[in-house]
Amino acid sequence: MSAAESFSIDAGSSGVLKLGMNTIHNRIRKLRFDADEMTQQELADRIGVTRQTVVAIEGAKYSPSLAIAFRIAEVFAVPLDQVFRYGQESFTG
Amino acid sequence: MDLTFQEKSLWVSLLSIGGLYGYYFFAVVSGAQEPSLSAMLWTMIGIIVLLIVVEIVCHAVIGSFHAPEKLDERDRLIEARAGKISHFILAGGVIVVLGRMLIGGALQEADATRQISAFDTANLLLFVLVLSELVHVSGRIFFYRRGF
């Protein structure tokens, strides 16, 4: 699957955190769904945070540390930029 | 409303601190509290013991429904942000009380009726301390609810 294809997901399945003029997009919900519908609690246990923090990250209400961001990418076995994307460009683009 | 262990714990602290110290300050303002430092000391000891008992009992009850969660980076960030706000309130309050003491002390040299008692000063400092703690706890509840 090409990078372009992998970003073609529904707008509703990605979170968007606005930081000034730019935004942080994530598609954790989509990645969880693709990983045998992994629950938020399972993901939380694997990356060492609480479920509430996963909810906040997924809902784009909290921007995680770089270490947590890398751990999330590691769990789904994808590069970091397929989990988070910074700037005007979203995963739907 | 779905509350986490952390949020329930914070609500217990907010209500117990607010309730007990609210009752104490009401007693001070209404004149029910004897205006002496020794009486205040014993009341404070009573409130602290009561606070510890209430917190232990309530947390045991909450813990029987929810397993306490280990704090993560977001919890610590929320704690730090609420702590920063409460720090400003504490520092600002201490500066105001200190200013009142210094200005009051200078005025007292000219007019003895303007004397500020040690009991009043102690209560003002206690009020600032309690207020900053209430802001600290309620700030954390706010950040958990609003999302952070």
PDB file of C-alpha atoms in Angstrom, chain A residues 35-77:
ATOM      1  CA  ALA A  35      -5.673  -4.037  14.273  1.00  0.00           C
ATOM      2  CA  ASP A  36      -8.496  -6.473  15.040  1.00  0.00           C
ATOM      3  CA  GLU A  37     -10.543  -3.708  16.642  1.00  0.00           C
ATOM      4  CA  MET A  38      -8.029  -3.171  19.418  1.00  0.00           C
ATOM      5  CA  THR A  39      -9.695  -1.502  22.389  1.00  0.00           C
ATOM      6  CA  GLN A  40      -8.524   1.803  23.851  1.00  0.00           C
ATOM      7  CA  GLN A  41      -7.652  -0.021  27.075  1.00  0.00           C
ATOM      8  CA  GLU A  42      -5.472  -2.530  25.193  1.00  0.00           C
ATOM      9  CA  LEU A  43      -3.623   0.277  23.453  1.00  0.00           C
ATOM     10  CA  ALA A  44      -3.272   2.156  26.745  1.00  0.00           C
ATOM     11  CA  ASP A  45      -1.760  -0.907  28.448  1.00  0.00           C
ATOM     12  CA  ARG A  46       0.691  -1.437  25.615  1.00  0.00           C
ATOM     13  CA  ILE A  47       1.971   2.139  25.542  1.00  0.00           C
ATOM     14  CA  GLY A  48       1.918   2.619  29.316  1.00  0.00           C
ATOM     15  CA  VAL A  49      -0.747   5.305  29.770  1.00  0.00           C
ATOM     16  CA  THR A  50      -4.299   5.373  31.095  1.00  0.00           C
ATOM     17  CA  ARG A  51      -7.310   4.751  28.868  1.00  0.00           C
ATOM     18  CA  GLN A  52      -8.362   8.368  29.438  1.00  0.00           C
ATOM     19  CA  THR A  53      -5.099   9.515  27.888  1.00  0.00           C
ATOM     20  CA  VAL A  54      -5.698   7.349  24.822  1.00  0.00           C
ATOM     21  CA  VAL A  55      -9.211   8.830  24.585  1.00  0.00           C
ATOM     22  CA  ALA A  56      -7.720  12.340  24.799  1.00  0.00           C
ATOM     23  CA  ILE A  57      -5.020  11.625  22.192  1.00  0.00           C
ATOM     24  CA  GLU A  58      -7.472   9.964  19.821  1.00  0.00           C
ATOM     25  CA  GLY A  59      -9.957  12.789  20.213  1.00  0.00           C
ATOM     26  CA  ALA A  60      -7.123  15.257  19.541  1.00  0.00           C
ATOM     27  CA  LYS A  61      -7.529  16.920  22.914  1.00  0.00           C
ATOM     28  CA  TYR A  62      -4.038  16.064  24.061  1.00  0.00           C
ATOM     29  CA  SER A  63      -0.752  16.081  22.193  1.00  0.00           C
ATOM     30  CA  PRO A  64       1.398  13.213  23.544  1.00  0.00           C
ATOM     31  CA  SER A  65       5.134  13.252  24.171  1.00  0.00           C
ATOM     32  CA  LEU A  66       7.437  12.057  21.427  1.00  0.00           C
ATOM     33  CA  ALA A  67       8.100   8.834  23.374  1.00  0.00           C
ATOM     34  CA  ILE A  68       4.384   7.973  23.561  1.00  0.00           C
ATOM     35  CA  ALA A  69       3.901   8.905  19.901  1.00  0.00           C
ATOM     36  CA  PHE A  70       6.690   6.499  18.896  1.00  0.00           C
ATOM     37  CA  ARG A  71       5.259   3.770  21.117  1.00  0.00           C
ATOM     38  CA  ILE A  72       1.870   4.111  19.412  1.00  0.00           C
ATOM     39  CA  ALA A  73       3.518   3.822  15.994  1.00  0.00           C
ATOM     40  CA  GLU A  74       5.466   0.784  17.240  1.00  0.00           C
ATOM     41  CA  VAL A  75       2.282  -0.954  18.436  1.00  0.00           C
ATOM     42  CA  PHE A  76       0.700  -0.598  14.996  1.00  0.00           C
ATOM     43  CA  ALA A  77       4.017  -1.317  13.244  1.00  0.00           C
TER      44      ALA A  77
END
